[in-house]
Short mmCIF file of C-alpha atoms in Angstrom, two decimals:
data_model
loop_
_atom_site.label_atom_id
_atom_site.label_comp_id
_atom_site.label_asym_id
_atom_site.label_seq_id
_atom_site.Cartn_x
_atom_site.Cartn_y
_atom_site.Cartn_z
CA MET A 284 0.00 0.00 0.00
CA SER A 285 1.31 3.44 -0.88
CA SER A 286 2.41 5.50 2.10
CA GLN A 287 2.74 8.92 0.49
CA VAL A 288 0.28 11.24 -1.23
CA GLN A 289 1.01 14.55 -2.91
CA ILE A 290 -1.71 17.18 -2.98
CA ALA A 291 -1.53 20.17 -5.34
CA THR A 292 -3.65 23.04 -4.10
CA ARG A 293 -4.46 26.69 -4.65
CA LYS A 294 -2.02 27.53 -1.86
CA GLY A 295 0.86 25.14 -2.28
CA LEU A 296 1.93 21.54 -2.51
CA PHE A 297 1.30 19.26 0.45
CA GLN A 298 2.82 15.88 1.10
CA LEU A 299 1.02 13.38 3.24
CA GLU A 300 2.68 10.34 4.76
CA ARG A 301 1.41 7.30 6.54
CA ASN A 302 3.20 6.15 9.64
CA SER A 303 2.18 4.15 12.70
CA ASP A 304 -0.10 7.01 13.82
CA GLY A 305 -1.90 7.16 10.50
CA TRP A 306 -1.87 9.74 7.73
CA LYS A 307 -0.26 13.10 8.52
CA ILE A 308 0.69 16.15 6.50
CA GLN A 309 4.49 16.18 6.55
CA ARG A 310 5.50 18.85 4.07
CA HIS A 311 4.14 22.05 2.60
CA ASP A 312 6.10 23.38 -0.35
CA PHE A 313 5.44 26.54 -2.37
CA PRO A 314 3.22 28.03 0.36
CA GLY A 315 0.68 30.41 -1.07
CA GLU A 316 1.37 29.46 -4.66
CA ASN A 317 -1.19 28.00 -7.01
CA VAL A 318 0.02 24.48 -7.85
CA SER A 319 -1.99 23.17 -10.78
CA MET A 320 -0.33 19.78 -11.22
CA VAL A 321 2.09 17.46 -9.46
CA LEU A 322 3.83 14.35 -10.74
CA HIS A 323 6.09 11.91 -8.97
CA ASP A 324 7.99 10.01 -11.64
CA PRO A 325 8.52 6.49 -10.29
CA ARG A 326 11.33 5.85 -12.78
CA ASP A 327 13.81 8.20 -11.13
CA HIS A 328 11.81 9.52 -8.16
CA THR A 329 11.77 13.09 -9.40
CA THR A 330 8.79 15.17 -8.33
CA TYR A 331 7.51 17.86 -10.68
CA ALA A 332 5.28 20.72 -9.55
CA ALA A 333 3.55 23.04 -12.00
CA LEU A 334 2.86 26.49 -10.59
CA ASN A 335 0.58 29.14 -11.94
CA HIS A 336 1.62 32.48 -10.52
CA GLY A 337 -1.08 34.47 -12.27
CA HIS A 338 0.84 37.69 -12.73
CA PHE A 339 4.14 35.99 -13.42
CA GLY A 340 2.90 33.08 -15.48
CA VAL A 341 3.21 29.32 -15.45
CA LYS A 342 6.36 27.72 -14.04
CA LEU A 343 7.63 24.18 -13.57
CA HIS A 344 9.86 23.04 -10.72
CA ARG A 345 11.42 19.66 -10.02
CA SER A 346 12.91 18.00 -6.98
CA SER A 347 15.12 14.95 -6.80
CA ASP A 348 15.20 14.79 -3.01
CA ALA A 349 11.53 14.46 -2.08
CA GLY A 350 10.97 18.19 -1.86
CA GLU A 351 13.99 19.14 0.25
CA SER A 352 15.18 21.31 -2.64
CA TRP A 353 13.61 22.45 -5.88
CA GLU A 354 15.00 23.76 -9.13
CA GLU A 355 13.04 25.64 -11.76
CA CYS A 356 13.08 23.95 -15.14
CA THR A 357 11.60 25.26 -18.35
CA VAL A 358 7.96 25.37 -19.33
CA PRO A 359 6.43 24.47 -22.68
CA VAL A 360 6.52 27.38 -25.11
CA TYR A 361 4.25 27.67 -28.10
CA PRO A 362 6.25 28.36 -31.26
CA GLU A 363 6.26 31.87 -32.64
CA GLY A 364 3.15 32.39 -34.72
CA ALA A 365 1.16 29.58 -33.05
CA LYS A 366 -2.48 30.55 -32.94
CA LYS A 367 -5.41 29.51 -30.80
CA ALA A 368 -8.72 28.85 -32.43
CA ALA A 369 -10.89 31.92 -32.89
CA ASP A 370 -13.37 32.54 -30.10
CA PRO A 371 -16.56 30.85 -31.33
CA PHE A 372 -18.73 33.22 -29.29
CA THR A 373 -17.34 36.44 -30.76
CA GLU A 374 -18.47 37.61 -34.15
CA ASN A 375 -15.68 37.86 -36.71
CA ALA A 376 -13.11 36.91 -34.09
CA GLU A 377 -9.59 36.40 -35.36
CA PRO A 378 -7.38 33.61 -34.06
CA LYS A 379 -5.18 34.92 -31.25
CA PRO A 380 -1.60 33.97 -30.43
CA ALA A 381 -1.29 30.86 -28.32
CA SER A 382 0.31 31.45 -24.95
CA LEU A 383 0.67 29.02 -22.07
CA SER A 384 -2.03 29.58 -19.49
CA GLU A 385 -1.91 26.30 -17.55
CA ILE A 386 -0.09 22.99 -17.25
CA TRP A 387 -3.07 20.72 -16.91
CA SER A 388 -1.50 17.27 -17.17
CA LEU A 389 1.94 15.81 -16.71
CA GLU A 390 2.82 12.16 -17.21
CA PRO A 391 5.98 10.09 -17.52
CA GLY A 392 6.77 8.31 -20.76
CA GLY A 393 7.31 4.58 -20.92
CA ALA A 394 9.94 2.56 -19.12
CA ASP A 395 11.94 2.53 -22.35
CA GLN A 396 11.91 6.37 -22.48
CA PRO A 397 13.74 7.20 -19.25
CA ASN A 398 13.78 10.99 -19.62
CA ARG A 399 10.46 11.38 -21.45
CA LEU A 400 7.67 13.50 -20.04
CA TRP A 401 4.35 14.36 -21.65
CA CYS A 402 2.62 17.62 -20.80
CA GLY A 403 -0.91 18.70 -21.68
CA THR A 404 -1.61 22.39 -21.61
CA ILE A 405 -4.23 25.06 -21.99
CA PRO A 406 -4.71 26.18 -24.76
CA GLY A 407 -4.84 22.67 -26.16
CA GLY A 408 -1.19 21.82 -26.62
CA LEU A 409 0.60 18.53 -26.13
CA PHE A 410 4.31 18.88 -25.40
CA ARG A 411 7.07 16.31 -25.06
CA SER A 412 10.32 16.52 -23.14
CA ASP A 413 13.14 14.02 -23.50
CA ASP A 414 15.35 15.60 -20.87
CA ARG A 415 13.18 15.62 -17.72
CA GLY A 416 11.67 19.01 -18.40
CA SER A 417 14.83 20.89 -19.32
CA SER A 418 13.35 21.53 -22.76
CA TRP A 419 9.99 20.94 -24.43
CA GLN A 420 8.78 20.40 -27.97
CA LEU A 421 5.23 21.03 -29.12
CA VAL A 422 3.79 17.91 -30.75
CA ASP A 423 3.14 19.56 -34.10
CA SER A 424 1.36 16.56 -35.56
CA LEU A 425 -1.51 17.11 -33.12
CA TRP A 426 -1.38 20.91 -33.01
CA ASP A 427 -1.43 21.19 -36.81
CA LEU A 428 -4.53 19.06 -37.28
CA PRO A 429 -7.33 21.15 -38.80
CA GLU A 430 -9.69 19.49 -36.35
CA ARG A 431 -7.84 21.18 -33.49
CA LEU A 432 -9.42 24.47 -34.48
CA LYS A 433 -12.83 23.00 -33.63
CA TRP A 434 -11.89 22.29 -30.03
CA PHE A 435 -13.26 24.70 -27.45
CA GLY A 436 -13.01 25.42 -23.76
CA GLY A 437 -15.15 23.63 -21.21
CA GLY A 438 -15.08 25.53 -17.93
CA LYS A 439 -11.86 27.21 -19.04
CA ASP A 440 -11.68 29.86 -21.72
CA ASP A 441 -9.62 27.66 -24.03
CA PRO A 442 -9.48 23.93 -24.71
CA GLY A 443 -7.02 21.89 -22.69
CA ILE A 444 -5.42 18.44 -22.62
CA HIS A 445 -6.03 17.03 -19.16
CA SER A 446 -5.54 13.29 -19.59
CA ILE A 447 -2.52 11.52 -21.09
CA CYS A 448 -2.49 7.72 -21.01
CA VAL A 449 0.74 6.01 -22.03
CA HIS A 450 0.17 2.37 -22.91
CA PRO A 451 1.93 0.35 -20.22
CA GLU A 452 3.28 -2.23 -22.68
CA ASN A 453 3.89 -0.03 -25.71
CA SER A 454 5.06 3.50 -25.04
CA GLN A 455 4.53 4.44 -28.69
CA ASN A 456 0.81 4.24 -28.03
CA VAL A 457 -0.51 7.31 -26.21
CA ALA A 458 -4.10 8.45 -25.76
CA VAL A 459 -5.05 11.99 -24.78
CA ALA A 460 -8.42 13.43 -23.80
CA ILE A 461 -9.40 17.04 -24.27
CA SER A 462 -11.99 19.41 -22.87
CA CYS A 463 -13.54 19.85 -25.35
CA GLY A 464 -11.92 17.93 -28.18
CA GLY A 465 -12.64 14.24 -27.72
CA VAL A 466 -10.01 11.51 -27.48
CA TRP A 467 -6.99 11.31 -29.75
CA VAL A 468 -4.63 8.35 -30.01
CA THR A 469 -1.18 7.95 -31.50
CA GLU A 470 0.33 4.55 -32.17
CA ASP A 471 3.65 5.85 -33.50
CA ASP A 472 4.96 7.96 -30.62
CA GLY A 473 3.18 11.10 -31.71
CA MET A 474 3.93 11.04 -35.43
CA SER A 475 0.25 10.74 -36.32
CA TRP A 476 -3.06 10.90 -34.49
CA THR A 477 -6.55 9.46 -34.84
CA CYS A 478 -9.69 10.70 -33.13
CA LYS A 479 -11.12 7.76 -31.22
CA ALA A 480 -14.22 9.14 -29.56
CA GLU A 481 -16.88 7.21 -31.47
CA GLY A 482 -19.74 6.49 -29.10
CA LEU A 483 -19.31 9.49 -26.85
CA ARG A 484 -22.38 11.72 -26.74
CA ALA A 485 -22.57 15.43 -25.99
CA GLU A 486 -26.09 16.27 -24.94
CA TYR A 487 -25.25 19.97 -24.63
CA MET A 488 -24.69 20.30 -28.39
CA PRO A 489 -27.30 20.74 -31.11
CA PRO A 490 -28.70 17.28 -31.92
CA ASP A 491 -26.88 16.88 -35.22
CA LEU A 492 -23.55 17.58 -33.52
CA ALA A 493 -24.10 15.54 -30.37
CA HIS A 494 -22.09 12.58 -31.63
CA ASP A 495 -19.29 14.55 -33.26
CA PRO A 496 -16.19 12.83 -31.82
CA ASN A 497 -14.02 15.93 -32.06
CA ILE A 498 -16.05 18.12 -29.71
CA GLN A 499 -16.70 15.69 -26.87
CA ASP A 500 -16.02 16.99 -23.36
CA ALA A 501 -14.21 14.14 -21.71
CA HIS A 502 -13.65 15.48 -18.20
CA ARG A 503 -11.14 12.78 -17.30
CA MET A 504 -9.87 9.58 -18.89
CA VAL A 505 -8.04 6.73 -17.17
CA GLN A 506 -6.60 3.50 -18.55
CA SER A 507 -6.42 0.13 -16.87
CA PRO A 508 -2.73 -0.53 -16.19
CA THR A 509 -3.09 -4.29 -16.46
CA GLN A 510 -5.70 -4.47 -19.25
CA PRO A 511 -4.84 -1.36 -21.25
CA ASP A 512 -7.59 -1.81 -23.83
CA HIS A 513 -9.97 -0.78 -21.05
CA PHE A 514 -10.50 2.93 -20.48
CA TRP A 515 -13.04 4.87 -18.43
CA ILE A 516 -14.16 8.40 -19.13
CA GLN A 517 -16.01 10.72 -16.80
CA HIS A 518 -17.65 12.86 -19.44
CA HIS A 519 -19.54 16.10 -19.04
CA ASN A 520 -22.90 14.43 -19.32
CA GLY A 521 -22.17 10.86 -18.39
CA VAL A 522 -19.79 7.99 -17.93
CA PHE A 523 -18.36 6.03 -20.84
CA LYS A 524 -16.05 3.05 -21.18
CA THR A 525 -14.23 1.17 -23.88
CA THR A 526 -12.91 -2.36 -23.82
CA ASP A 527 -11.33 -2.34 -27.26
CA GLY A 528 -8.63 0.30 -26.98
CA ALA A 529 -10.92 3.25 -27.72
CA GLN A 530 -12.17 1.81 -31.01
CA SER A 531 -15.67 2.20 -29.61
CA TRP A 532 -17.15 3.73 -26.48
CA GLN A 533 -20.25 2.66 -24.61
CA GLU A 534 -22.31 4.92 -22.36
CA VAL A 535 -22.67 3.71 -18.78
CA THR A 536 -25.89 4.78 -17.14
CA GLY A 537 -25.82 2.85 -13.88
CA ILE A 538 -23.68 5.18 -11.79
CA GLN A 539 -25.60 6.49 -8.76
CA PRO A 540 -26.56 9.03 -7.55
CA SER A 541 -25.51 10.91 -10.69
CA VAL A 542 -23.51 10.38 -13.84
CA PHE A 543 -22.14 13.93 -13.72
CA GLY A 544 -18.70 14.56 -12.30
CA PHE A 545 -15.11 15.25 -13.15
CA ALA A 546 -12.96 12.50 -11.66
CA VAL A 547 -12.64 8.77 -12.23
CA ALA A 548 -10.23 6.12 -10.94
CA VAL A 549 -9.86 2.55 -12.18
CA HIS A 550 -8.75 -0.45 -10.15
CA PRO A 551 -5.16 -1.40 -11.06
CA GLN A 552 -5.96 -5.09 -11.58
CA ARG A 553 -9.74 -5.19 -12.16
CA PRO A 554 -10.72 -3.01 -15.11
CA GLU A 555 -14.44 -3.44 -14.43
CA THR A 556 -14.05 -1.68 -11.08
CA ALA A 557 -14.02 2.10 -11.05
CA TRP A 558 -14.80 5.00 -8.71
CA PHE A 559 -16.46 8.35 -9.39
CA ALA A 560 -17.23 11.55 -7.45
CA PRO A 561 -20.75 12.39 -8.62
CA GLY A 562 -22.51 15.73 -8.47
CA VAL A 563 -25.58 17.51 -9.70
CA LYS A 564 -25.13 18.16 -13.37
CA ASP A 565 -23.56 21.24 -14.72
CA GLU A 566 -26.08 23.93 -13.83
CA CYS A 567 -25.34 23.37 -10.16
CA ARG A 568 -22.12 21.42 -9.54
CA ILE A 569 -22.70 20.41 -5.95
CA PRO A 570 -23.17 16.93 -4.44
CA VAL A 571 -26.59 15.43 -4.92
CA ASP A 572 -28.81 16.45 -1.97
CA GLY A 573 -25.77 18.07 -0.33
CA ARG A 574 -24.33 14.66 0.54
CA PHE A 575 -20.78 14.06 -0.60
CA VAL A 576 -20.35 10.45 -1.68
CA ILE A 577 -18.12 8.34 -3.86
CA SER A 578 -19.63 5.86 -6.32
CA ARG A 579 -18.12 2.50 -7.11
CA THR A 580 -18.92 -0.01 -9.76
CA THR A 581 -17.44 -3.50 -9.80
CA ASP A 582 -19.27 -4.82 -12.85
CA GLY A 583 -18.29 -2.44 -15.59
CA GLY A 584 -20.96 0.09 -14.75
CA SER A 585 -24.07 -2.12 -14.85
CA THR A 586 -24.61 -1.36 -11.19
CA SER A 587 -22.99 0.91 -8.64
CA GLU A 588 -22.71 1.37 -4.90
CA VAL A 589 -22.94 4.72 -3.16
CA LEU A 590 -20.10 4.88 -0.63
CA SER A 591 -20.67 7.23 2.29
CA ASN A 592 -19.23 5.63 5.43
CA GLY A 593 -16.99 8.33 6.91
CA LEU A 594 -17.97 10.99 4.39
CA PRO A 595 -20.09 14.00 5.42
CA GLY A 596 -23.75 13.10 5.52
CA GLU A 597 -25.32 16.47 4.94
CA HIS A 598 -24.60 20.04 3.89
CA SER A 599 -21.45 19.19 2.03
CA TYR A 600 -20.81 21.11 -1.14
CA ASP A 601 -17.51 19.61 -2.20
CA ILE A 602 -16.68 19.12 -5.84
CA VAL A 603 -13.76 16.93 -6.91
CA TYR A 604 -11.75 18.20 -9.83
CA ARG A 605 -10.48 15.96 -12.62
CA HIS A 606 -7.18 15.03 -11.04
CA ALA A 607 -8.21 14.98 -7.39
CA LEU A 608 -9.16 11.29 -7.06
CA ASP A 609 -6.39 8.72 -7.15
CA ILE A 610 -5.86 5.06 -6.37
CA ASP A 611 -2.74 3.25 -5.26
CA GLU A 612 -1.17 0.16 -6.77
CA THR A 613 -3.07 -2.25 -4.51
CA GLY A 614 -6.48 -0.93 -5.47
CA GLU A 615 -7.45 -0.72 -1.80
CA CYS A 616 -6.26 2.77 -0.99
CA LEU A 617 -7.91 5.79 -2.59
CA ALA A 618 -7.46 9.47 -1.84
CA VAL A 619 -9.83 12.25 -2.76
CA GLY A 620 -9.62 16.01 -2.27
CA SER A 621 -12.24 18.66 -2.90
CA THR A 622 -12.61 22.25 -3.92
CA THR A 623 -13.65 22.95 -0.34
CA GLY A 624 -10.30 21.77 0.99
CA ASN A 625 -11.56 18.52 2.44
CA PHE A 626 -9.40 15.45 2.05
CA TRP A 627 -10.32 11.84 2.65
CA ILE A 628 -8.57 8.49 2.36
CA THR A 629 -9.91 4.96 2.27
CA GLU A 630 -7.83 1.86 2.83
CA ASP A 631 -10.56 -0.65 2.01
CA GLY A 632 -11.55 0.29 -1.51
CA GLY A 633 -14.05 2.90 -0.39
CA ASP A 634 -16.06 0.91 2.15
CA SER A 635 -14.94 3.34 4.85
CA TRP A 636 -13.25 6.72 4.69
CA GLN A 637 -11.04 8.71 7.05
CA THR A 638 -11.15 12.49 7.14
CA ILE A 639 -7.55 13.67 6.96
CA SER A 640 -8.22 17.41 6.75
CA THR A 641 -11.13 19.78 6.49
CA SER A 642 -9.05 22.90 6.13
CA LEU A 643 -6.77 22.57 3.13
CA PRO A 644 -6.90 25.09 0.28
CA PRO A 645 -8.96 24.21 -2.81
CA ILE A 646 -7.46 20.99 -4.17
CA HIS A 647 -6.49 20.64 -7.83
CA CYS A 648 -4.68 17.32 -7.88
CA VAL A 649 -4.12 14.30 -5.64
CA ARG A 650 -1.56 11.64 -6.50
CA PHE A 651 -0.10 8.69 -4.65
CA VAL A 652 3.66 8.40 -4.77
CA LYS A 653 4.01 5.11 -6.56
CA SER A 654 7.07 2.92 -6.74
CA MET B 298 22.17 55.06 -17.74
CA VAL B 299 18.63 53.75 -17.37
CA ARG B 300 17.52 52.53 -13.97
CA VAL B 301 15.28 49.44 -13.98
CA VAL B 302 13.35 48.53 -10.81
CA PHE B 303 11.27 45.41 -10.28
CA THR B 304 8.29 44.82 -8.02
CA ALA B 305 9.37 43.42 -4.67
CA ASN B 306 6.82 40.64 -5.09
CA LEU B 307 9.12 39.00 -7.58
CA GLU B 308 11.68 38.45 -4.84
CA ARG B 309 9.53 35.58 -3.61
CA HIS B 310 10.43 33.69 -6.74
CA LEU B 311 13.85 34.87 -7.84
CA SER B 312 16.40 37.55 -7.20
CA CYS B 313 15.85 40.75 -9.15
CA PRO B 314 17.73 43.71 -7.70
CA GLU B 315 17.44 47.00 -9.52
CA GLU B 316 19.73 47.31 -12.51
CA THR B 317 21.39 50.10 -14.43
CA VAL B 318 21.52 49.45 -18.15
CA SER B 319 21.61 51.24 -21.47
CA GLY B 320 19.03 51.29 -24.25
CA THR B 321 16.73 53.51 -26.25
CA THR B 322 13.50 51.53 -25.85
CA VAL B 323 11.87 49.56 -23.06
CA ARG B 324 12.60 46.37 -24.97
CA GLU B 325 16.29 47.15 -25.23
CA ALA B 326 16.57 47.98 -21.56
CA LEU B 327 14.79 44.81 -20.47
CA GLU B 328 16.82 42.65 -22.83
CA ALA B 329 19.94 44.09 -21.26
CA VAL B 330 18.69 42.97 -17.85
CA PHE B 331 17.71 39.53 -19.15
CA GLU B 332 21.22 38.99 -20.48
CA THR B 333 22.41 38.52 -16.95
CA GLN B 334 19.15 37.28 -15.42
CA GLN B 335 17.69 34.93 -18.02
CA GLN B 336 15.13 33.35 -15.71
CA LEU B 337 13.55 36.75 -15.07
CA ARG B 338 12.34 36.97 -18.66
CA GLY B 339 9.60 34.38 -18.23
CA TYR B 340 8.22 36.20 -15.19
CA ILE B 341 7.89 39.54 -17.00
CA LEU B 342 7.17 38.49 -20.58
CA ASP B 343 4.96 35.69 -21.83
CA ASP B 344 6.02 33.02 -24.27
CA GLN B 345 5.28 35.36 -27.16
CA SER B 346 7.61 38.00 -25.65
CA ARG B 347 4.72 40.31 -24.82
CA LEU B 348 4.33 41.96 -21.45
CA ARG B 349 2.36 39.56 -19.27
CA GLN B 350 -1.31 40.44 -19.04
CA HIS B 351 -1.32 41.59 -15.44
CA MET B 352 2.03 43.30 -15.44
CA VAL B 353 2.52 46.99 -16.02
CA ILE B 354 5.61 49.03 -16.83
CA PHE B 355 6.03 52.69 -15.93
CA VAL B 356 8.62 54.85 -17.66
CA ASP B 357 9.23 58.08 -15.82
CA GLY B 358 5.83 57.82 -14.22
CA GLN B 359 3.86 56.98 -17.36
CA THR B 360 2.57 53.54 -18.28
CA ILE B 361 3.96 52.28 -21.53
CA VAL B 362 1.71 52.16 -24.59
CA ASP B 363 3.18 49.27 -26.54
CA ARG B 364 2.72 46.13 -24.44
CA VAL B 365 3.45 43.83 -27.40
CA ASN B 366 6.68 45.16 -28.86
CA LEU B 367 7.77 47.29 -25.89
CA SER B 368 8.85 49.98 -28.32
CA ASP B 369 8.21 52.96 -26.02
CA SER B 370 11.21 55.27 -26.10
CA ILE B 371 13.37 55.92 -23.08
CA SER B 372 16.02 58.51 -22.44
CA PRO B 373 19.42 57.88 -20.90
CA ASP B 374 18.26 59.02 -17.48
CA SER B 375 14.87 57.26 -17.51
CA GLU B 376 13.55 55.20 -14.66
CA ILE B 377 11.66 52.01 -15.56
CA TYR B 378 9.43 50.39 -12.95
CA VAL B 379 8.19 46.87 -13.62
CA MET B 380 5.11 46.38 -11.48
CA GLN B 381 2.15 44.06 -11.14
CA ALA B 382 -1.54 44.72 -10.73
CA LEU B 383 -1.88 43.45 -7.16
CA SER B 384 -4.87 41.33 -6.36
CA GLY B 385 -5.81 39.06 -3.54
CA GLY B 386 -7.34 35.63 -3.21
#
């Protein structure tokens, strides 16, 4: 069972550790700074923290000694002349220069790519580093697709790449999910891309566009590490899964109390088991009936259980962002953090939950430190 | 020589003492500073080399006009203040 969790928040990066007394906050790095993403790379035990200073822009720091010291590395830079899509809501809008506004996802490459990192950004860029973040290259093959100009922001002003899934057995195969731009897959290490969002459904679009793969708002996508043809998506208006490597997606309607949410986690060994943090759909974005719960399915979404033991029973208005629900390598330990600064852990797959803190800053990302 | 002063808030992130440089435009003066403090560039300018959205530069008490090319003229005894629009939260 993992014994460390990293929590990226609006006011810094926290590290939680489990010892004989239970889970305790042990470190607080970058106090006061907005940390949008954290990654512990199990290949060399480097931790990366993406900061968003607001006035001073987006920065990336790395630590090779578990946070004792940090060094600033470079951030992805859009090439000169790179343009965002024109604002679809402004008449006669011209495309504007692309400029980094957020690091929204950060993932290690495969075991055979020791220095490779993938970074998903707003506005809608995928970047690759082959030197641990010392330099970055925009993946032109994805950026230059004409379909990219149809992507649009969902909750953010611009589209963003929030999920990057590197195939555990073939690092040339990478799937990314975009709000709002569907799912795109490369099978040749980023040389070419195919939209693989057939079956996703966007009920917020005009009916004749509802099944357009390229505009789907996948809130979060996760891949089974042991059966990598299985993916789950928490989508804007539902839950979807694929069992054939994203060739086709099926809508899952059995998640209670709601199919709306942002986060999803999949069991490391059992791809039919997944967890969600449901809420009232997008007009409201609060827990159903003010009761914060986690949903679990163990049968591929045919049925679900509402897990509430140890979670607040009433008047809770916590929302869990895309990256703020994580699972460890055993599949028994899950951690979840909310926009209200509440943080819970379960060590029995969600049957019971411990409250670790009720007073953290708004939580963007929760990740176990995995070996 | 042109005096360039940076908001004290930047000291939280990196060292940026005031500098004395030469130049005839804001861009030239800042580039002279960045020659010795390369990391400072990304905190003042965005990745398209424009002044960051919530930053402001005063030259002799006047805000600059050209936030994209930083072409505002300066004189040899100008004072340049690189500030931020403070906000809370």
